[in-house]
mmCIF file of C-alpha atoms and ligand atoms in Angstrom:
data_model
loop_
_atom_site.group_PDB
_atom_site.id
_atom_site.type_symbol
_atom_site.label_atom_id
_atom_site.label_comp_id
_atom_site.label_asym_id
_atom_site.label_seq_id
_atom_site.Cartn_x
_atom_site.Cartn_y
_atom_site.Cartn_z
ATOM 1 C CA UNK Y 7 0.000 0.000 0.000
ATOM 2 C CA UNK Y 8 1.518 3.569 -1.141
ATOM 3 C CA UNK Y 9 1.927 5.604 1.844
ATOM 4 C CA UNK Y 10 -0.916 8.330 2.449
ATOM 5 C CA UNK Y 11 -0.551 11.861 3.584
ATOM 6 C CA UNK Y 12 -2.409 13.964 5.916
ATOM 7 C CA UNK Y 13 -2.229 17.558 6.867
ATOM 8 C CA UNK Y 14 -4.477 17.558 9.689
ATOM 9 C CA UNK Y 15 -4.019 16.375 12.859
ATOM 10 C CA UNK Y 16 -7.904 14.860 13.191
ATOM 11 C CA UNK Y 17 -7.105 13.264 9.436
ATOM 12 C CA UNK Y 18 -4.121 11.786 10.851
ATOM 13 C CA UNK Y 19 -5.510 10.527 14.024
ATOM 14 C CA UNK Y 20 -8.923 8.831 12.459
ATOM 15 C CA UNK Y 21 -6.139 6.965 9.881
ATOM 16 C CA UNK Y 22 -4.073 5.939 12.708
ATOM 17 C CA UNK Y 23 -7.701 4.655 14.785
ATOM 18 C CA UNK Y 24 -8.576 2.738 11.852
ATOM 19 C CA UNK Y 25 -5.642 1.131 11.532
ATOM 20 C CA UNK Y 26 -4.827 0.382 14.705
ATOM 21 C CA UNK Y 27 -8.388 -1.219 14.591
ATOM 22 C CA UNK Y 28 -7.659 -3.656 12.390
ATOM 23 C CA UNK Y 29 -5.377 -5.705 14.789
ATOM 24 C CA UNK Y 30 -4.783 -5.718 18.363
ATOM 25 C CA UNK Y 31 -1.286 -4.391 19.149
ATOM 26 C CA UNK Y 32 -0.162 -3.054 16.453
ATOM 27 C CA UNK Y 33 3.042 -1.347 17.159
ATOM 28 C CA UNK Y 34 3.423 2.183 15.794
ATOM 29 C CA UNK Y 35 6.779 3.490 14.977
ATOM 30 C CA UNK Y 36 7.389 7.448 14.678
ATOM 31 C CA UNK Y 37 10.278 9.422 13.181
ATOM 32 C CA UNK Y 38 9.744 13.208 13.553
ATOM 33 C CA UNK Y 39 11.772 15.271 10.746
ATOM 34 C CA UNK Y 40 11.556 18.862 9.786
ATOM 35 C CA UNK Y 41 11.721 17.593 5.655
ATOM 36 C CA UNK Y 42 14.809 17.617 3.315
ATOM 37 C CA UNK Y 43 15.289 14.236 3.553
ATOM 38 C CA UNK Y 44 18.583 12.576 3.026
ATOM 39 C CA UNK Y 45 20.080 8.898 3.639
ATOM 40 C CA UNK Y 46 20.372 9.411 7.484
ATOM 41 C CA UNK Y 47 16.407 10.065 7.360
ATOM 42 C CA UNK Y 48 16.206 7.264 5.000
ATOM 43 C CA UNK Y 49 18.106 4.743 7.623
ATOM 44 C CA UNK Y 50 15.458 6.369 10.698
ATOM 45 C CA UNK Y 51 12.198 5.329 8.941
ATOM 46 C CA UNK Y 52 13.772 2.015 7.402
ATOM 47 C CA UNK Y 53 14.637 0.941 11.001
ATOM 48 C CA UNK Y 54 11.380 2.158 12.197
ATOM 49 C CA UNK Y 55 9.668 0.134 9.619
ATOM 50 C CA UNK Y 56 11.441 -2.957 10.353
ATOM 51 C CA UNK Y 57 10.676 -2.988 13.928
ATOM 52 C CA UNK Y 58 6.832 -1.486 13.794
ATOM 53 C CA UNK Y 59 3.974 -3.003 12.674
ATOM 54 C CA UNK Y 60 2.950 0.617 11.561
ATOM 55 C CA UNK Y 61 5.038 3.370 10.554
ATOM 56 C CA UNK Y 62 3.988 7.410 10.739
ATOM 57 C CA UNK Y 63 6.707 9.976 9.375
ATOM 58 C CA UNK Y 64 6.048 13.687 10.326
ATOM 59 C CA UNK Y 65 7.495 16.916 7.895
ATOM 60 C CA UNK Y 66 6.974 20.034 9.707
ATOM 61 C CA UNK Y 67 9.629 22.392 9.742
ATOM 62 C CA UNK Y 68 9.076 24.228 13.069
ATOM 63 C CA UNK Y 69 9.392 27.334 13.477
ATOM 64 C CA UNK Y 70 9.625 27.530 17.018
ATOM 65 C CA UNK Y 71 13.242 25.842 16.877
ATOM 66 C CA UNK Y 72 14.930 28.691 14.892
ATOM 67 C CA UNK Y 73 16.209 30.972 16.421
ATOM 68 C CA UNK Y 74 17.265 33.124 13.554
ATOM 69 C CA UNK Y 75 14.814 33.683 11.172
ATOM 70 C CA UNK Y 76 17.345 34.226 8.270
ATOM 71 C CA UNK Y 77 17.796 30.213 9.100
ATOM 72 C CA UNK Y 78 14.342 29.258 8.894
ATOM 73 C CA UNK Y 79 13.948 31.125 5.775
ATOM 74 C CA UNK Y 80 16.926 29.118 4.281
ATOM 75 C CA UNK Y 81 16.228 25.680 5.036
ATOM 76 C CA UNK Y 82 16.044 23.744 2.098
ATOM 77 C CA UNK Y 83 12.241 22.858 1.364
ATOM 78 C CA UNK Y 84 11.496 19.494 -0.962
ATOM 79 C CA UNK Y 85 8.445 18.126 -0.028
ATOM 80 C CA UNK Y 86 7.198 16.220 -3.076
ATOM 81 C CA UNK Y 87 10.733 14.106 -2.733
ATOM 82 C CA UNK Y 88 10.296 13.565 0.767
ATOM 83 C CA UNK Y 89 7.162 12.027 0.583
ATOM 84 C CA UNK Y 90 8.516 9.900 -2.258
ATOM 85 C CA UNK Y 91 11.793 9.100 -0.299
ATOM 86 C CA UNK Y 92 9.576 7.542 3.144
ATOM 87 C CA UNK Y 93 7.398 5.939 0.422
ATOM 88 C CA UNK Y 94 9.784 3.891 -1.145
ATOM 89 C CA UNK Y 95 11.703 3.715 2.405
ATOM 90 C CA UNK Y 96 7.943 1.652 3.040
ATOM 91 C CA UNK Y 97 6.864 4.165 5.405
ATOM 92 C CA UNK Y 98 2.695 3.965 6.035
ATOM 93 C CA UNK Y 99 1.358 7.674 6.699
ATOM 94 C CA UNK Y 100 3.063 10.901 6.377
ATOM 95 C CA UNK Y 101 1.613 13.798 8.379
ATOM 96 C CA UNK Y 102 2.598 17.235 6.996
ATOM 97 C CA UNK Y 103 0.667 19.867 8.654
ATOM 98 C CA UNK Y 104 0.984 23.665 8.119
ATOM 99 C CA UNK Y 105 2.235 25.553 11.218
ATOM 100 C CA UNK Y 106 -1.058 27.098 11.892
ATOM 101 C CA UNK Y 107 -2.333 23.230 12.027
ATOM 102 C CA UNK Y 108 0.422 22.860 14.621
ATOM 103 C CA UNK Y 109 0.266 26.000 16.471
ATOM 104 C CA UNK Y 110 -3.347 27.695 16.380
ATOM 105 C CA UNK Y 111 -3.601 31.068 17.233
ATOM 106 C CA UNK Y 112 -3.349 31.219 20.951
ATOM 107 C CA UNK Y 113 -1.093 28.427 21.299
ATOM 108 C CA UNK Y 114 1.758 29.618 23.537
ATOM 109 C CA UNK Y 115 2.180 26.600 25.816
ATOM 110 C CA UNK Y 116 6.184 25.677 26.011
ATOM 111 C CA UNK Y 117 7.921 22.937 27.370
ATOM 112 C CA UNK Y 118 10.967 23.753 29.292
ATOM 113 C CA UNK Y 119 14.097 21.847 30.198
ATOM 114 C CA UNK Y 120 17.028 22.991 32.720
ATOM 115 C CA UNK Y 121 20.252 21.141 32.295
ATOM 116 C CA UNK Y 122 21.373 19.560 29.194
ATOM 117 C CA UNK Y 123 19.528 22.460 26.945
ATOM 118 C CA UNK Y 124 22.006 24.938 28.676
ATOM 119 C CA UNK Y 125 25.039 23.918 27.080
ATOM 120 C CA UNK Y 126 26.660 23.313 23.604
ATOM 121 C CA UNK Y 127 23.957 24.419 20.961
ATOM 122 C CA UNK Y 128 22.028 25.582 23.732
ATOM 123 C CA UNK Y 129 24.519 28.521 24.820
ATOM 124 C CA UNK Y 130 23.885 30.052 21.056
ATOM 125 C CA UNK Y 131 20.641 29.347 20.771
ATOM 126 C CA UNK Y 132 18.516 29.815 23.651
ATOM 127 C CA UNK Y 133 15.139 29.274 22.173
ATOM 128 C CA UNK Y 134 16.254 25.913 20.367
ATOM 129 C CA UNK Y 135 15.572 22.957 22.599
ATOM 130 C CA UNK Y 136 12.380 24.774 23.905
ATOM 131 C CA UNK Y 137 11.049 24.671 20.508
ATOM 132 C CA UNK Y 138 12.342 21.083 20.211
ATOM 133 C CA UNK Y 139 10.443 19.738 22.769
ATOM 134 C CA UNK Y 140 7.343 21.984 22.657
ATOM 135 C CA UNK Y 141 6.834 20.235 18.962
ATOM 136 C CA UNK Y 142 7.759 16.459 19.581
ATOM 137 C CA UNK Y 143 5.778 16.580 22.683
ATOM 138 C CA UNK Y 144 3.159 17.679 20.683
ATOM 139 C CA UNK Y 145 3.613 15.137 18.017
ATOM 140 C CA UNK Y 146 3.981 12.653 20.303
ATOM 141 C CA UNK Y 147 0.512 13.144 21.578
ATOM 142 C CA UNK Y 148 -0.736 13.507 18.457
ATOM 143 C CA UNK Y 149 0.451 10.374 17.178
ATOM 144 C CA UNK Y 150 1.379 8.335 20.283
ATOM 145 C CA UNK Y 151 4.093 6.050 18.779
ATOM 146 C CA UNK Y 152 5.067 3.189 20.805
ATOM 147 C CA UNK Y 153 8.704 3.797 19.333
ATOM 148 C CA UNK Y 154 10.076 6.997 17.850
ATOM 149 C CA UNK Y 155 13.230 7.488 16.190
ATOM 150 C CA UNK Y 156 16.271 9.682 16.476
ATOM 151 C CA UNK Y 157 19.224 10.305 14.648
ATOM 152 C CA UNK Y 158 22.451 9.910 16.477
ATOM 153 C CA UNK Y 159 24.059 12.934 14.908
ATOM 154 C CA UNK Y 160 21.871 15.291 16.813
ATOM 155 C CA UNK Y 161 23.193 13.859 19.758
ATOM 156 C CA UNK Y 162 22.568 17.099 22.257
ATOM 157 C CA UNK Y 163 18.932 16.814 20.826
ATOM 158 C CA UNK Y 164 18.686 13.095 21.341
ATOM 159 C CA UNK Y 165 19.826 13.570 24.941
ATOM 160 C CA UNK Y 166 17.169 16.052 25.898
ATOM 161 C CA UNK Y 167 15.024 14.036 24.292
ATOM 162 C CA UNK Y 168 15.361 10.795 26.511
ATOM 163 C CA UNK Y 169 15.188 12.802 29.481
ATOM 164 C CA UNK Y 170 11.868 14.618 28.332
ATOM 165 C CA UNK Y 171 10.445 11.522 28.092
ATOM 166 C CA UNK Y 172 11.596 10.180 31.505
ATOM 167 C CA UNK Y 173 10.810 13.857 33.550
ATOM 168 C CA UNK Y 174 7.255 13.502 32.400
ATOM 169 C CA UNK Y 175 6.655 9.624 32.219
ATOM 170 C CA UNK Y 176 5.613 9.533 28.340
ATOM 171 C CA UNK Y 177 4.991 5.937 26.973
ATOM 172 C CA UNK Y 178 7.320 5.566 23.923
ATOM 173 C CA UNK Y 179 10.420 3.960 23.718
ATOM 174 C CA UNK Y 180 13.385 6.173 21.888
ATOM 175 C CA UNK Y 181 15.546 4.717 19.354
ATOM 176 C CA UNK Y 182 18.855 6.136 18.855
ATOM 177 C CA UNK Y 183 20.222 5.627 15.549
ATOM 178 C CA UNK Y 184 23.519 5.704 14.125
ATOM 179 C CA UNK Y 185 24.966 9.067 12.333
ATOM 180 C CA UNK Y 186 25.296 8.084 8.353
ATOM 181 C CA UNK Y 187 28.542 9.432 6.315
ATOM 182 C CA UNK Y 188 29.324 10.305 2.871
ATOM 183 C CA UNK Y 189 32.589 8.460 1.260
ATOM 184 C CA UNK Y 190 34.979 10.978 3.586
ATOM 185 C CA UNK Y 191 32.847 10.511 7.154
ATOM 186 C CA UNK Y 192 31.112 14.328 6.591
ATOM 187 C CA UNK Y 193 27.970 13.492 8.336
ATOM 188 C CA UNK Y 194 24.867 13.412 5.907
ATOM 189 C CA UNK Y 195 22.716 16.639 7.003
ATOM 190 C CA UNK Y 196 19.879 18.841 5.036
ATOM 191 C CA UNK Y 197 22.462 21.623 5.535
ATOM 192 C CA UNK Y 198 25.036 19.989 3.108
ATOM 193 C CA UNK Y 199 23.064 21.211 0.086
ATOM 194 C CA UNK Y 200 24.431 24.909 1.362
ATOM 195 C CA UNK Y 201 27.449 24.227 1.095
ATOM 196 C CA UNK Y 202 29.866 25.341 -2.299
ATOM 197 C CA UNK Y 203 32.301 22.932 -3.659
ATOM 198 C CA UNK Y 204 35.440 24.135 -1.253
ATOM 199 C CA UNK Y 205 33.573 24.812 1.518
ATOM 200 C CA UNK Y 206 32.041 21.295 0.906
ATOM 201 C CA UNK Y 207 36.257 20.018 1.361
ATOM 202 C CA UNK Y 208 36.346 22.178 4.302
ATOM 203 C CA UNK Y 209 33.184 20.622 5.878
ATOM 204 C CA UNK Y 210 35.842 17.393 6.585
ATOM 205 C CA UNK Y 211 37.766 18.895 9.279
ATOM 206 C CA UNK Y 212 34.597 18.045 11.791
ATOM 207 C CA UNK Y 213 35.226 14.373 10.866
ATOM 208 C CA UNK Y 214 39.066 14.675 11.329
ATOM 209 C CA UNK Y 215 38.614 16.654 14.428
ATOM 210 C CA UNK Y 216 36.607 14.008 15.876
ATOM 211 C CA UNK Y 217 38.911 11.173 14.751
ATOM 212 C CA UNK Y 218 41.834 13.049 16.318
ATOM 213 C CA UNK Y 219 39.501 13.392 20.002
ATOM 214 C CA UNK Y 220 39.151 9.226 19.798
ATOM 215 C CA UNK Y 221 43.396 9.191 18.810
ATOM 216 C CA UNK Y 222 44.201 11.348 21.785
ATOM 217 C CA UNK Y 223 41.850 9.927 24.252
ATOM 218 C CA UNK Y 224 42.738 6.299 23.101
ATOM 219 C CA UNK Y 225 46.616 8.167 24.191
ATOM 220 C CA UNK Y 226 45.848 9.110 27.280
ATOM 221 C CA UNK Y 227 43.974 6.185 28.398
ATOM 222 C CA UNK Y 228 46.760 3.882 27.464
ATOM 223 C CA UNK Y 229 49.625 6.426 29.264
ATOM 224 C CA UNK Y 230 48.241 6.970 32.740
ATOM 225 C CA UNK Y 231 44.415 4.828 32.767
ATOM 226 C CA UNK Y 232 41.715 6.438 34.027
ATOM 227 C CA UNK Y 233 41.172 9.272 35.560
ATOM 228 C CA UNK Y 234 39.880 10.014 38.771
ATOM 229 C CA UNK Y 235 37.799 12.798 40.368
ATOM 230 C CA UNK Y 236 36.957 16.129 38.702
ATOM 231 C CA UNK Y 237 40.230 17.599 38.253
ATOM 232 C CA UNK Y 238 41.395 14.616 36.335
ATOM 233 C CA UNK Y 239 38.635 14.297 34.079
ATOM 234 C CA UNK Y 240 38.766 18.427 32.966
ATOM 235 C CA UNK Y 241 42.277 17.996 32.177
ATOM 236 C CA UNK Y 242 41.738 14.734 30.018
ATOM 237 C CA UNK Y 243 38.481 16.593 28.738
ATOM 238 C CA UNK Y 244 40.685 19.938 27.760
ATOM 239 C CA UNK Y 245 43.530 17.407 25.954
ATOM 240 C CA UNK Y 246 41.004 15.825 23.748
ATOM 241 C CA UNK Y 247 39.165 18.701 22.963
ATOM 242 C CA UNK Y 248 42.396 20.576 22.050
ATOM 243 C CA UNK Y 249 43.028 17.563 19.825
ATOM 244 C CA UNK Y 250 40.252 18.396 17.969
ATOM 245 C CA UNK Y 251 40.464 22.257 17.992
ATOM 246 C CA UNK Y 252 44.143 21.797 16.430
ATOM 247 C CA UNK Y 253 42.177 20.429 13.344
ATOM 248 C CA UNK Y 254 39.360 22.866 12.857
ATOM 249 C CA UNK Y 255 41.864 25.548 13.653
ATOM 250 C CA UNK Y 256 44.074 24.227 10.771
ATOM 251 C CA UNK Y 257 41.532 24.734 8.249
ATOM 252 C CA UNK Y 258 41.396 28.259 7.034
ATOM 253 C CA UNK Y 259 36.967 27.699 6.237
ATOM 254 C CA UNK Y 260 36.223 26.774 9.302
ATOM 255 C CA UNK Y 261 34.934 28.711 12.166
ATOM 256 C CA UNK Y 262 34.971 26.758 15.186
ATOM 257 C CA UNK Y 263 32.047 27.558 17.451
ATOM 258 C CA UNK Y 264 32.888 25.068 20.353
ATOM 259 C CA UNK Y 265 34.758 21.644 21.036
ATOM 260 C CA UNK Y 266 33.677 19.605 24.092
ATOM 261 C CA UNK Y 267 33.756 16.536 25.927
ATOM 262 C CA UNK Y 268 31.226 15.637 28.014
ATOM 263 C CA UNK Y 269 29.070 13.170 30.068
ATOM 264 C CA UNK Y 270 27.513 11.359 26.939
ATOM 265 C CA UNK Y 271 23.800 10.529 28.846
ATOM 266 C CA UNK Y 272 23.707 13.923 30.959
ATOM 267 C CA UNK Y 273 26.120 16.502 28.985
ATOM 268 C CA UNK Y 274 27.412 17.193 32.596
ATOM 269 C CA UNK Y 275 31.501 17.304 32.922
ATOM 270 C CA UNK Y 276 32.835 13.955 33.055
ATOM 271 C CA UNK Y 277 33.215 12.403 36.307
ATOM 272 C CA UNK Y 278 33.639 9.030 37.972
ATOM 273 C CA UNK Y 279 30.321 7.716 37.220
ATOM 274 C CA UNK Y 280 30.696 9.067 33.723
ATOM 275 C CA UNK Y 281 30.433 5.490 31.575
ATOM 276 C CA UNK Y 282 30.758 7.304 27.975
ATOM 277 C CA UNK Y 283 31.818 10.391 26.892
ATOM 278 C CA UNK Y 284 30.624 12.601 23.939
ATOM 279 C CA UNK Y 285 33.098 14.894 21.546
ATOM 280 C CA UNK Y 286 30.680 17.126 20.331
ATOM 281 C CA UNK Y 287 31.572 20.278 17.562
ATOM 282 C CA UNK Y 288 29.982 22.904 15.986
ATOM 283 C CA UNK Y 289 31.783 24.660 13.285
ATOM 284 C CA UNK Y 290 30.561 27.466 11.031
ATOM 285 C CA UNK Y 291 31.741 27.353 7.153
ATOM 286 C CA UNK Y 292 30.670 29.978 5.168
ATOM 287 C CA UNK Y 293 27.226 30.834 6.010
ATOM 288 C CA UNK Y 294 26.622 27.041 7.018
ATOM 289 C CA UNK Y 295 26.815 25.620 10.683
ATOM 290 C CA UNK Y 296 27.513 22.224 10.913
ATOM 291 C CA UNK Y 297 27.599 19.881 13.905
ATOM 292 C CA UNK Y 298 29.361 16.176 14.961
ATOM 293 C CA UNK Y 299 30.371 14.021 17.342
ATOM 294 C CA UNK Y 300 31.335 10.867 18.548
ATOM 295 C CA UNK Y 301 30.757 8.909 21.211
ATOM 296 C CA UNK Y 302 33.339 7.235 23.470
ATOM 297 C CA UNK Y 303 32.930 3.824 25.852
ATOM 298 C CA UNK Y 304 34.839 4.928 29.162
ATOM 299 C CA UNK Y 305 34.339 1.075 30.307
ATOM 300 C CA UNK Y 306 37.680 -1.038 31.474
HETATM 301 O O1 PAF C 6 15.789 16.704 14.145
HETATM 302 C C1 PAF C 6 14.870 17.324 13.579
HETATM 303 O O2 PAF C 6 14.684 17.255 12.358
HETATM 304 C C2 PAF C 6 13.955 18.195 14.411
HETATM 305 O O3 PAF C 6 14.630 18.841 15.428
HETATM 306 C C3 PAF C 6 12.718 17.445 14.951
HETATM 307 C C4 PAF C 6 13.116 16.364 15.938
HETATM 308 C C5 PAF C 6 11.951 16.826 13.805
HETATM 309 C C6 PAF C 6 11.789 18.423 15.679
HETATM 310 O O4 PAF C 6 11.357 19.427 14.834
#
């Protein structure tokens, strides 16, 4: 069956009803995206449809999230391909709703976070995560997916995610999945397009960086094992991230916004409970911000 589209929320919900209907528990898998679909989306609703009986894609780009308007107004906008792409992906309904579907007049209900939403993207852009939230709370209601899926790349946005859904007990299970590279490990994002052809070279210092973090840390673990108490850990945190600055720094594009490594669950500092640890950059080539990062086991 060809996957159908709705643009209201009621439309959506009486197709979900019906379907769910037709067999008792049916699993529904969700993956949110704001449209300009690429492979990494590709991967999100493929897993989802593997592992769901049902599977609901959402394509709103949300206004609420941008805190520039010059960057809302830029996002690349493909719609008819997107639909196509979670179609032949084998996705089942595709809910595209305009914002005033979304966010009727009136509407000025946020959701909130203290903690993780303070720091790395957060610290430029205050209003992000609250319009992050705000709208996949909402479409979580509105489609109450047993399952919803997450790229890995946003990893700052996956983390605030998982802890939304534990602060306020919601029923759905989140799927992290993992980041997917082009040929020379730039990580596949809708903000690629902006890129020209030497800022697109350029754009490969954020994987190099990052390879560099895992080189040193690998280092440092092997020299003197692991560290212990808070001292310890912001000096091994400061050599890794230095690592990685070294890179970015060395290429004459790039505008490195910040290079950190943190707590990979709670984006704290690291400390002795700490059981992985997250490099995580944002760089700024041309007029294009790009983020990364990887993720690091601190067990044995
Ligand atoms: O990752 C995205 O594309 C967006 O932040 C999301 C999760 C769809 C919310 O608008």
């Amino acid at each position: 069956m060809p996957a159908k589209t709705y643009d209201t929320i009621a439309g959506l919900r009486g197709a979900l009803y019906a379907r769910r209907a037709a067999g008792a528990g049916l699993s529904v898998g969700f993956v949110p995206t704001m449209g300009a679909l690429h492979e990494g989306h590709v991967s999100l609703v493929r897993r989802a449809v593997s592992e769901n009986d049902i599977t609901v894609v959402s394509i709103f780009l949300n206004p609420l999230q941008f805190d520039e308007s010059a960057d809302l107004d830029s996002y690349p906008k493909t719609l008819d391909a997107d639909v196509r792409l979670c179609g032949e992906a084998g996705a089942d309904l595709i809910f595209c709703p305009s914002v005033r579907e979304v966010y009727p007049d009136g509407a000025s209900t946020r959701v909130e976070m203290d903690g993780p939403t303070d720091v790395l993207c957060g610290k430029s852009r205050p209003r992000h995560f609250s319009g992050v939230l705000t709208v996949v709370s909402k479409l979580f209601h509105i489609v109450e997916p047993d399952a919803a899926y997450f790229g890995e790349k946003d990893a700052q946005q996956l983390a605030v995610i998982r802890k939304l859904v534990r602060d306020l007990n919601m029923p759905v299970t989140i799927v992290g999945c993992p980041t997917v590279r082009e040929a020379d490990g730039l990580a596949m994002s809708s903000r690629n397009t902006h890129l020209n052809a030497d800022e697109r070279k350029a754009a490969t210092c954020l994987f190099r960086a990052l390879a560099a973090a895992r080189e040193k840390l690998g280092d440092a673990a092997a020299r003197s094992g692991a560290p212990r108490g808070e001292g310890e850990w912001a000096s091994l945190a400061a050599k890794v991230a230095d690592a990685a600055r070294a890179v970015l720094d060395a290429e004459p594009l790039a505008r490195t916004e910040y290079v950190e490594l943190l707590d990979a669950e709670t984006l704290a500092p690291l400390n002795d409970s700490s059981k992985a640890a997250l490099c995580a950059i944002a760089v700024q080539i041309g007029q294009t911000r790009l983020i990364d990062n990887m993720r690091f086991s601190l067990d044995g």
